[in-house]
Amino acid sequence: MFDVFKRPKVRIEVPRLKQRRPPALTERVNLAELTPEIVPYLGQAAYIQLSVFESLARAVMLAPNVGAKELLGPAAGFALGKHEMLTAELRRLVAEPSSVIEPFAPAIDRYAAEIRGADWFESLTSIYLTAGILDDFFVLLATGLEGDVGPRAARIVAGDDGRQVIVTMLSDAMSADSMLSSRLALWGRRLVGDTLLVARSAIHHSGNPQNDEQRIEPVFTELIAKHSRRMDGLGLTA
Amino acid sequence: MFDVFKRPKVRIEVPRLKQRRPPALTERVNLAELTPEIVPYLGQAAYIQLSVFESLARAVMLAPNVGAKELLGPAAGFALGKHEMLTAELRRLVAEPSSVIEPFAPAIDRYAAEIRGADWFESLTSIYLTAGILDDFFVLLATGLEGDVGPRAARIVAGDDGRQVIVTMLSDAMSADSMLSSRLALWGRRLVGDTLLVARSAIHHSGNPQNDEQRIEPVFTELIAKHSRRMDGLGLTA
């Protein structure tokens, strides 16, 4: 048998003229310029995790069987845990975390209703893709926060999310129903715009819109690249 | 001012001829006779905790403000944690816990829909009172399980539940709305029958109905006494 599939591994070893790893986003963009104050950052990040928890709890409730509930339960628990850890960070800085979080609720609730989807599969797709984008974004933003809150917040948001089970659940469903794939591919693309608007709402604006756009653009490029990889992982075309 | 309300406290201190503490239920009833097999016990207990989680998650979603969501979040987390710990116990005994849990889902789901209540306050009342009865019951039943699973299951079910916040939330709401108190008092009484039917469905039946009733009766008397104390704690007449 020809060993064709192993050859590229060898070819990768030839010397290259170009740098192999592009510089990290944090080396290219001064994220501190985009970063909001610590308190509103934590308030918005905390409410987003609560919203992800609510979406996952809803997916547990609507799951067609106990096996699916079992798979999604831990993901709901992780989102709730992240919410509680971010709220605990906020409690170190302010007396009443809920008063900081509350102003972010209406916009996130409207967004959550828009991305809810028409059925359980669209809901799962939304949770996997949008929570992925928003977690990536809030981890990036955290690198611009002053003091030791930034690294702690980044570790909280980047922690285990338990959402990988969604990939298997959706892949199984799509392999049994080819119409579902094309519907979810459309749905996955549709989610990006609304989600990037939420991300944009978290950014500190300098007052110079053109300058802001230049700084935001590479961040969004990175978020969309990672989103495309998640779409690929689901077997959907981004 | 006459101090009439304090007098009974003094009278309690006079010497008594009777034993002051009634014998514990476990001394009066052989709970092992009522106890189902370990596997179905864990399956039903696990699904009940999942159902309590779903009800609490729904209460988080429908909460009127972020402060109320913050208060209820930990209770949802505790119920989910108990579900996961009971499922882990089940996984030590069977390959696929969900296949053991699944048969209990339809009856518990119907029950959950019946006790849901017409609004958020009725839902909170249901969660506090019915999860209280069922936790008490499954802790009692666990004392009849063989081996070391019984004590572990009892510790899991009796663990922190975070539901005490509901007492404060309901008391605040009722003090601002006297109609609410009488509505919730009726609702609290109405919940008992459906909940005791769920408890009854967990009991091992000997085939001798009259004998079963004699063994079940003191257990239910104890559950109702504890329920009445929770009603009192809410300021409702049982």
mmCIF file of N, CA and C in Angstrom, chain A residues 55 58-59 62 115-128 166 184 187:
data_model
loop_
_atom_site.group_PDB
_atom_site.id
_atom_site.type_symbol
_atom_site.label_atom_id
_atom_site.label_comp_id
_atom_site.label_asym_id
_atom_site.label_seq_id
_atom_site.Cartn_x
_atom_site.Cartn_y
_atom_site.Cartn_z
ATOM 1 N N SER A 55 -29.372 29.763 27.960
ATOM 2 C CA SER A 55 -29.577 29.082 26.674
ATOM 3 C C SER A 55 -29.301 27.591 26.809
ATOM 4 N N ARG A 58 -32.024 25.889 28.786
ATOM 5 C CA ARG A 58 -33.180 25.721 27.904
ATOM 6 C C ARG A 58 -32.964 24.522 26.974
ATOM 7 N N ALA A 59 -31.739 24.370 26.487
ATOM 8 C CA ALA A 59 -31.432 23.220 25.623
ATOM 9 C C ALA A 59 -31.541 21.918 26.410
ATOM 10 N N LEU A 62 -35.286 21.192 26.661
ATOM 11 C CA LEU A 62 -35.920 20.806 25.401
ATOM 12 C C LEU A 62 -35.272 19.577 24.769
ATOM 13 N N ILE A 115 -31.017 35.013 18.516
ATOM 14 C CA ILE A 115 -30.200 33.855 18.122
ATOM 15 C C ILE A 115 -30.783 32.537 18.625
ATOM 16 N N ARG A 116 -31.987 32.579 19.218
ATOM 17 C CA ARG A 116 -32.549 31.366 19.835
ATOM 18 C C ARG A 116 -32.752 30.240 18.838
ATOM 19 N N GLY A 117 -33.160 30.596 17.604
ATOM 20 C CA GLY A 117 -33.356 29.584 16.572
ATOM 21 C C GLY A 117 -34.743 28.986 16.603
ATOM 22 N N ALA A 118 -35.089 28.314 15.511
ATOM 23 C CA ALA A 118 -36.451 27.807 15.338
ATOM 24 C C ALA A 118 -36.644 26.445 15.991
ATOM 25 N N ASP A 119 -35.573 25.739 16.260
ATOM 26 C CA ASP A 119 -35.713 24.427 16.908
ATOM 27 C C ASP A 119 -34.466 24.134 17.753
ATOM 28 N N TRP A 120 -34.467 22.937 18.321
ATOM 29 C CA TRP A 120 -33.396 22.564 19.238
ATOM 30 C C TRP A 120 -32.032 22.574 18.545
ATOM 31 N N PHE A 121 -31.958 22.123 17.290
ATOM 32 C CA PHE A 121 -30.677 22.062 16.586
ATOM 33 C C PHE A 121 -30.142 23.468 16.286
ATOM 34 N N GLU A 122 -31.024 24.358 15.882
ATOM 35 C CA GLU A 122 -30.573 25.738 15.670
ATOM 36 C C GLU A 122 -30.105 26.354 16.994
ATOM 37 N N SER A 123 -30.802 26.041 18.086
ATOM 38 C CA SER A 123 -30.376 26.553 19.398
ATOM 39 C C SER A 123 -28.984 26.050 19.757
ATOM 40 N N LEU A 124 -28.753 24.753 19.560
ATOM 41 C CA LEU A 124 -27.429 24.195 19.877
ATOM 42 C C LEU A 124 -26.346 24.839 19.028
ATOM 43 N N THR A 125 -26.654 25.008 17.723
ATOM 44 C CA THR A 125 -25.693 25.648 16.817
ATOM 45 C C THR A 125 -25.369 27.053 17.311
ATOM 46 N N SER A 126 -26.412 27.785 17.693
ATOM 47 C CA SER A 126 -26.214 29.151 18.205
ATOM 48 C C SER A 126 -25.319 29.161 19.423
ATOM 49 N N ILE A 127 -25.620 28.289 20.379
ATOM 50 C CA ILE A 127 -24.844 28.277 21.620
ATOM 51 C C ILE A 127 -23.378 27.998 21.303
ATOM 52 N N TYR A 128 -23.138 26.962 20.504
ATOM 53 C CA TYR A 128 -21.757 26.565 20.229
ATOM 54 C C TYR A 128 -20.993 27.691 19.519
ATOM 55 N N ILE A 166 -21.560 19.366 21.847
ATOM 56 C CA ILE A 166 -22.528 19.855 20.850
ATOM 57 C C ILE A 166 -22.083 19.451 19.445
ATOM 58 N N LEU A 184 -28.466 24.526 8.862
ATOM 59 C CA LEU A 184 -27.584 24.989 9.938
ATOM 60 C C LEU A 184 -26.402 25.790 9.407
ATOM 61 N N TRP A 187 -27.804 29.199 9.023
ATOM 62 C CA TRP A 187 -28.030 29.735 10.361
ATOM 63 C C TRP A 187 -26.697 30.154 11.011
#
